[in-house]
Every structure is written in structure tokens, then in C-alpha cells.
Amino acid sequence: MLHTTSLKQAGWIQIPAAAATVAAMLVLPFLVHLIPLAGPVPIGARLLPIFYAPLVAVAFFHPGVALVASLVTPAINYALTGQPAAPIAISLTVELVIFSAVALLVQRRWPRFWLVGPVAYAFARIGSLVLAGVQGTTPWAALPAAWLNGLLVALPGLLILTAISFWLSRR
């Protein structure tokens, strides 16, 4: 049986692991966006499919896999499809990198913690909103409400991240 530890240590497996993580980060959102849109909020913002693969990668692969995949996937997606729009791709990149970094830190410190995904996403949203504040696209006073609204909109995705985190914590 192949153990998680051996996957994290085997240097040769990291390139295919990163490619598989990037592929999952491209395919899952594409499939989710095939679901008919109900309402003004994109289905991806509700279900958070691009965050599933880095969460799994944090648990199974070398730390660099999730971070590299998080850094390059929005740019690859933009180059291939023109989506998301460039400003959103930048914000999404910040969110994904923070998400992966926080998930790595939490998972290493508390390997059995079953809320890794939602906690990492909450911190990722803070990072993207700080970026919005610095860019001037969102007034600083509106950031707390925007953070809470983002979490409420993403509640279905947070539940999915919780289920994935729970499964990963029991392996």
C-alpha cells in the first residue's frame, strides 16, 4: 500500500502530482459551471470547486504541490478560457495561495482537525478582501460585511470543504 508519507517524500512524484492537482482545479470548476445558474451569484462562488484539489493535495503530497498549483491554475484557466476576468483571477490566486498555506499550517499542526478547509477559506477571503481594500475596489469600512457575505454565499461550498476535511482527517 502506498502511504501518504511516501507520496510527500518521493521527489519524482511531485511533478505528476502538481499536474494532477492543476488538472483537477481546472476540470472541477468547469463541471460545476455546467450546472444551470440560479441567481446573480456564480455557482463557483457558491460551491468553491477550485478549492477541493488543493485541500486534498495538502494532505497527500509535498507542500509545494498545493502552493504551486494554487499559484498557476488561475493564470492557466485565464489563458485557456479567458475566464475568470483578470482582476478576479488575481484575487482568486491570492485566495488559493493563502488557502493552501493556511491548510498546510493547520493540517501539520493538527492533523486530525476536521475543519481545515473552512478555516483556510475564511483566512483566504480575508486576504482577497485586503487586496481589494489596497486596490481601492472595496472601501475598507465595507470589508467586514463583504467577508461575512462571502462566507454566507459560499456556505454550500464550505459544507463540501468540511466533508472533504472530515474525510481527510480520518485517513
PDB file of C-alpha atoms in Angstrom:
ATOM      1  CA  MET A   1       0.000   0.000   0.000  1.00  0.00           C
ATOM      2  CA  LEU A   2       1.300   3.461  -0.876  1.00  0.00           C
ATOM      3  CA  HIS A   3       1.376   5.670   2.198  1.00  0.00           C
ATOM      4  CA  THR A   4       0.821   9.421   2.316  1.00  0.00           C
ATOM      5  CA  THR A   5       4.280   9.869   3.814  1.00  0.00           C
ATOM      6  CA  SER A   6       5.928   8.224   0.817  1.00  0.00           C
ATOM      7  CA  LEU A   7       3.928  10.444  -1.544  1.00  0.00           C
ATOM      8  CA  LYS A   8       5.139  13.519   0.316  1.00  0.00           C
ATOM      9  CA  GLN A   9       8.776  12.403   0.300  1.00  0.00           C
ATOM     10  CA  ALA A  10       9.161  10.974  -3.187  1.00  0.00           C
ATOM     11  CA  GLY A  11      10.583  13.841  -5.217  1.00  0.00           C
ATOM     12  CA  TRP A  12       9.881  12.172  -8.554  1.00  0.00           C
ATOM     13  CA  ILE A  13       6.143  12.039  -7.944  1.00  0.00           C
ATOM     14  CA  GLN A  14       5.727  15.767  -7.297  1.00  0.00           C
ATOM     15  CA  ILE A  15       5.553  16.879 -10.935  1.00  0.00           C
ATOM     16  CA  PRO A  16       2.739  14.454 -11.829  1.00  0.00           C
ATOM     17  CA  ALA A  17       1.047  15.313  -8.512  1.00  0.00           C
ATOM     18  CA  ALA A  18       1.176  19.021  -9.334  1.00  0.00           C
ATOM     19  CA  ALA A  19      -0.112  18.354 -12.860  1.00  0.00           C
ATOM     20  CA  ALA A  20      -2.980  16.245 -11.482  1.00  0.00           C
ATOM     21  CA  THR A  21      -3.821  18.941  -8.929  1.00  0.00           C
ATOM     22  CA  VAL A  22      -3.836  21.661 -11.599  1.00  0.00           C
ATOM     23  CA  ALA A  23      -5.960  19.451 -13.865  1.00  0.00           C
ATOM     24  CA  ALA A  24      -8.484  18.864 -11.081  1.00  0.00           C
ATOM     25  CA  MET A  25      -8.510  22.600 -10.329  1.00  0.00           C
ATOM     26  CA  LEU A  26      -9.370  23.252 -13.988  1.00  0.00           C
ATOM     27  CA  VAL A  27     -11.868  20.426 -14.562  1.00  0.00           C
ATOM     28  CA  LEU A  28     -13.919  20.608 -11.343  1.00  0.00           C
ATOM     29  CA  PRO A  29     -14.908  24.286 -11.776  1.00  0.00           C
ATOM     30  CA  PHE A  30     -15.677  23.633 -15.448  1.00  0.00           C
ATOM     31  CA  LEU A  31     -18.032  20.797 -14.498  1.00  0.00           C
ATOM     32  CA  VAL A  32     -19.650  22.826 -11.722  1.00  0.00           C
ATOM     33  CA  HIS A  33     -20.245  25.724 -14.094  1.00  0.00           C
ATOM     34  CA  LEU A  34     -22.304  23.377 -16.280  1.00  0.00           C
ATOM     35  CA  ILE A  35     -24.948  23.466 -13.537  1.00  0.00           C
ATOM     36  CA  PRO A  36     -27.636  25.962 -14.570  1.00  0.00           C
ATOM     37  CA  LEU A  37     -27.211  29.289 -12.818  1.00  0.00           C
ATOM     38  CA  ALA A  38     -29.923  30.206 -10.338  1.00  0.00           C
ATOM     39  CA  GLY A  39     -29.479  33.777  -9.183  1.00  0.00           C
ATOM     40  CA  PRO A  40     -26.903  36.507  -9.627  1.00  0.00           C
ATOM     41  CA  VAL A  41     -24.028  34.752  -7.798  1.00  0.00           C
ATOM     42  CA  PRO A  42     -21.888  32.408  -9.933  1.00  0.00           C
ATOM     43  CA  ILE A  43     -22.211  28.757  -8.947  1.00  0.00           C
ATOM     44  CA  GLY A  44     -18.433  28.565  -8.449  1.00  0.00           C
ATOM     45  CA  ALA A  45     -18.636  31.213  -5.725  1.00  0.00           C
ATOM     46  CA  ARG A  46     -21.253  29.070  -4.000  1.00  0.00           C
ATOM     47  CA  LEU A  47     -19.694  25.610  -4.321  1.00  0.00           C
ATOM     48  CA  LEU A  48     -15.967  26.587  -4.318  1.00  0.00           C
ATOM     49  CA  PRO A  49     -14.866  23.708  -6.591  1.00  0.00           C
ATOM     50  CA  ILE A  50     -11.419  25.155  -7.271  1.00  0.00           C
ATOM     51  CA  PHE A  51     -10.544  24.729  -3.574  1.00  0.00           C
ATOM     52  CA  TYR A  52     -11.172  20.957  -3.387  1.00  0.00           C
ATOM     53  CA  ALA A  53      -8.000  19.787  -5.149  1.00  0.00           C
ATOM     54  CA  PRO A  54      -5.532  21.922  -3.159  1.00  0.00           C
ATOM     55  CA  LEU A  55      -7.130  20.701   0.070  1.00  0.00           C
ATOM     56  CA  VAL A  56      -6.596  17.090  -0.992  1.00  0.00           C
ATOM     57  CA  ALA A  57      -3.087  17.886  -2.265  1.00  0.00           C
ATOM     58  CA  VAL A  58      -2.141  19.349   1.125  1.00  0.00           C
ATOM     59  CA  ALA A  59      -2.969  16.017   2.735  1.00  0.00           C
ATOM     60  CA  PHE A  60      -1.370  13.682   0.210  1.00  0.00           C
ATOM     61  CA  PHE A  61       1.525  15.438  -1.496  1.00  0.00           C
ATOM     62  CA  HIS A  62       4.567  17.571  -0.831  1.00  0.00           C
ATOM     63  CA  PRO A  63       3.639  21.083   0.438  1.00  0.00           C
ATOM     64  CA  GLY A  64       4.866  22.681  -2.761  1.00  0.00           C
ATOM     65  CA  VAL A  65       2.284  20.852  -4.874  1.00  0.00           C
ATOM     66  CA  ALA A  66      -0.742  22.685  -3.479  1.00  0.00           C
ATOM     67  CA  LEU A  67       1.081  26.026  -3.410  1.00  0.00           C
ATOM     68  CA  VAL A  68       2.376  25.797  -6.988  1.00  0.00           C
ATOM     69  CA  ALA A  69      -0.987  24.580  -8.297  1.00  0.00           C
ATOM     70  CA  SER A  70      -2.733  27.425  -6.464  1.00  0.00           C
ATOM     71  CA  LEU A  71      -0.327  29.952  -7.924  1.00  0.00           C
ATOM     72  CA  VAL A  72      -0.543  28.865 -11.566  1.00  0.00           C
ATOM     73  CA  THR A  73      -4.066  27.493 -12.074  1.00  0.00           C
ATOM     74  CA  PRO A  74      -5.982  30.808 -12.326  1.00  0.00           C
ATOM     75  CA  ALA A  75      -3.467  32.057 -14.915  1.00  0.00           C
ATOM     76  CA  ILE A  76      -3.716  28.819 -16.905  1.00  0.00           C
ATOM     77  CA  ASN A  77      -7.504  28.960 -16.766  1.00  0.00           C
ATOM     78  CA  TYR A  78      -7.463  32.584 -17.909  1.00  0.00           C
ATOM     79  CA  ALA A  79      -5.070  31.745 -20.759  1.00  0.00           C
ATOM     80  CA  LEU A  80      -7.217  28.803 -21.905  1.00  0.00           C
ATOM     81  CA  THR A  81     -10.712  30.229 -21.473  1.00  0.00           C
ATOM     82  CA  GLY A  82     -10.437  33.960 -20.831  1.00  0.00           C
ATOM     83  CA  GLN A  83     -12.185  33.310 -17.526  1.00  0.00           C
ATOM     84  CA  PRO A  84     -12.254  34.471 -14.862  1.00  0.00           C
ATOM     85  CA  ALA A  85     -11.663  38.111 -15.751  1.00  0.00           C
ATOM     86  CA  ALA A  86      -8.117  39.259 -14.966  1.00  0.00           C
ATOM     87  CA  PRO A  87      -8.943  41.154 -11.730  1.00  0.00           C
ATOM     88  CA  ILE A  88     -10.893  38.166 -10.431  1.00  0.00           C
ATOM     89  CA  ALA A  89      -8.087  35.796 -11.468  1.00  0.00           C
ATOM     90  CA  ILE A  90      -5.622  37.856  -9.423  1.00  0.00           C
ATOM     91  CA  SER A  91      -7.914  37.852  -6.403  1.00  0.00           C
ATOM     92  CA  LEU A  92      -8.548  34.126  -6.835  1.00  0.00           C
ATOM     93  CA  THR A  93      -4.808  33.460  -6.983  1.00  0.00           C
ATOM     94  CA  VAL A  94      -4.342  35.310  -3.687  1.00  0.00           C
ATOM     95  CA  GLU A  95      -7.212  33.336  -2.154  1.00  0.00           C
ATOM     96  CA  LEU A  96      -5.884  29.995  -3.376  1.00  0.00           C
ATOM     97  CA  VAL A  97      -2.318  30.597  -2.195  1.00  0.00           C
ATOM     98  CA  ILE A  98      -3.498  31.755   1.241  1.00  0.00           C
ATOM     99  CA  PHE A  99      -5.966  28.850   1.381  1.00  0.00           C
ATOM    100  CA  SER A 100      -3.215  26.332   0.616  1.00  0.00           C
ATOM    101  CA  ALA A 101      -0.726  27.925   3.025  1.00  0.00           C
ATOM    102  CA  VAL A 102      -3.222  28.038   5.900  1.00  0.00           C
ATOM    103  CA  ALA A 103      -4.408  24.498   5.143  1.00  0.00           C
ATOM    104  CA  LEU A 104      -0.786  23.316   5.204  1.00  0.00           C
ATOM    105  CA  LEU A 105      -0.093  25.023   8.519  1.00  0.00           C
ATOM    106  CA  VAL A 106      -3.291  23.825  10.184  1.00  0.00           C
ATOM    107  CA  GLN A 107      -3.005  20.282   8.831  1.00  0.00           C
ATOM    108  CA  ARG A 108       0.600  19.977  10.017  1.00  0.00           C
ATOM    109  CA  ARG A 109      -0.175  21.329  13.472  1.00  0.00           C
ATOM    110  CA  TRP A 110      -3.469  19.462  13.947  1.00  0.00           C
ATOM    111  CA  PRO A 111      -3.594  16.503  11.511  1.00  0.00           C
ATOM    112  CA  ARG A 112      -6.973  15.304  12.835  1.00  0.00           C
ATOM    113  CA  PHE A 113      -8.661  18.726  12.700  1.00  0.00           C
ATOM    114  CA  TRP A 114     -11.737  18.267  10.528  1.00  0.00           C
ATOM    115  CA  LEU A 115     -12.425  21.953   9.751  1.00  0.00           C
ATOM    116  CA  VAL A 116      -9.190  22.638   7.866  1.00  0.00           C
ATOM    117  CA  GLY A 117     -10.957  23.617   4.627  1.00  0.00           C
ATOM    118  CA  PRO A 118     -13.459  26.106   6.062  1.00  0.00           C
ATOM    119  CA  VAL A 119     -10.843  27.725   8.326  1.00  0.00           C
ATOM    120  CA  ALA A 120      -8.394  28.061   5.438  1.00  0.00           C
ATOM    121  CA  TYR A 121     -11.129  29.538   3.237  1.00  0.00           C
ATOM    122  CA  ALA A 122     -12.082  32.100   5.900  1.00  0.00           C
ATOM    123  CA  PHE A 123      -8.458  33.287   6.010  1.00  0.00           C
ATOM    124  CA  ALA A 124      -8.237  33.243   2.204  1.00  0.00           C
ATOM    125  CA  ARG A 125     -11.259  35.547   1.986  1.00  0.00           C
ATOM    126  CA  ILE A 126      -9.565  37.957   4.395  1.00  0.00           C
ATOM    127  CA  GLY A 127      -6.526  38.012   2.112  1.00  0.00           C
ATOM    128  CA  SER A 128      -8.502  38.726  -1.033  1.00  0.00           C
ATOM    129  CA  LEU A 129     -10.518  41.440   0.700  1.00  0.00           C
ATOM    130  CA  VAL A 130      -7.355  43.121   1.971  1.00  0.00           C
ATOM    131  CA  LEU A 131      -6.180  43.082  -1.647  1.00  0.00           C
ATOM    132  CA  ALA A 132      -9.489  44.689  -2.668  1.00  0.00           C
ATOM    133  CA  GLY A 133      -9.009  47.335   0.026  1.00  0.00           C
ATOM    134  CA  VAL A 134      -5.464  48.075  -1.110  1.00  0.00           C
ATOM    135  CA  GLN A 135      -6.571  48.266  -4.744  1.00  0.00           C
ATOM    136  CA  GLY A 136      -9.416  50.558  -3.747  1.00  0.00           C
ATOM    137  CA  THR A 137     -12.092  48.339  -5.293  1.00  0.00           C
ATOM    138  CA  THR A 138     -13.806  47.878  -1.916  1.00  0.00           C
ATOM    139  CA  PRO A 139     -13.886  50.562   0.789  1.00  0.00           C
ATOM    140  CA  TRP A 140     -12.075  49.488   3.956  1.00  0.00           C
ATOM    141  CA  ALA A 141     -15.197  50.074   6.047  1.00  0.00           C
ATOM    142  CA  ALA A 142     -17.129  47.602   3.894  1.00  0.00           C
ATOM    143  CA  LEU A 143     -14.594  44.765   4.221  1.00  0.00           C
ATOM    144  CA  PRO A 144     -16.064  43.052   7.329  1.00  0.00           C
ATOM    145  CA  ALA A 145     -19.530  42.925   5.763  1.00  0.00           C
ATOM    146  CA  ALA A 146     -18.059  41.721   2.460  1.00  0.00           C
ATOM    147  CA  TRP A 147     -16.161  38.974   4.316  1.00  0.00           C
ATOM    148  CA  LEU A 148     -19.267  37.764   6.120  1.00  0.00           C
ATOM    149  CA  ASN A 149     -21.364  37.965   2.947  1.00  0.00           C
ATOM    150  CA  GLY A 150     -18.738  35.967   1.057  1.00  0.00           C
ATOM    151  CA  LEU A 151     -18.857  33.236   3.691  1.00  0.00           C
ATOM    152  CA  LEU A 152     -22.656  33.143   3.650  1.00  0.00           C
ATOM    153  CA  VAL A 153     -22.749  32.917  -0.148  1.00  0.00           C
ATOM    154  CA  ALA A 154     -20.167  30.119  -0.014  1.00  0.00           C
ATOM    155  CA  LEU A 155     -21.973  28.135   2.696  1.00  0.00           C
ATOM    156  CA  PRO A 156     -22.697  25.150   0.393  1.00  0.00           C
ATOM    157  CA  GLY A 157     -19.033  25.075  -0.636  1.00  0.00           C
ATOM    158  CA  LEU A 158     -17.925  25.393   2.980  1.00  0.00           C
ATOM    159  CA  LEU A 159     -20.041  22.346   3.799  1.00  0.00           C
ATOM    160  CA  ILE A 160     -18.346  20.435   0.974  1.00  0.00           C
ATOM    161  CA  LEU A 161     -14.913  21.571   2.217  1.00  0.00           C
ATOM    162  CA  THR A 162     -15.938  20.401   5.696  1.00  0.00           C
ATOM    163  CA  ALA A 163     -16.877  16.970   4.328  1.00  0.00           C
ATOM    164  CA  ILE A 164     -13.556  16.705   2.464  1.00  0.00           C
ATOM    165  CA  SER A 165     -11.651  17.866   5.558  1.00  0.00           C
ATOM    166  CA  PHE A 166     -13.503  15.346   7.721  1.00  0.00           C
ATOM    167  CA  TRP A 167     -12.681  12.544   5.299  1.00  0.00           C
ATOM    168  CA  LEU A 168      -9.018  13.606   5.154  1.00  0.00           C
ATOM    169  CA  SER A 169      -8.757  13.834   8.946  1.00  0.00           C
ATOM    170  CA  ARG A 170      -9.914  10.218   9.279  1.00  0.00           C
ATOM    171  CA  ARG A 171      -7.485   8.672   6.810  1.00  0.00           C
TER     172      ARG A 171
END
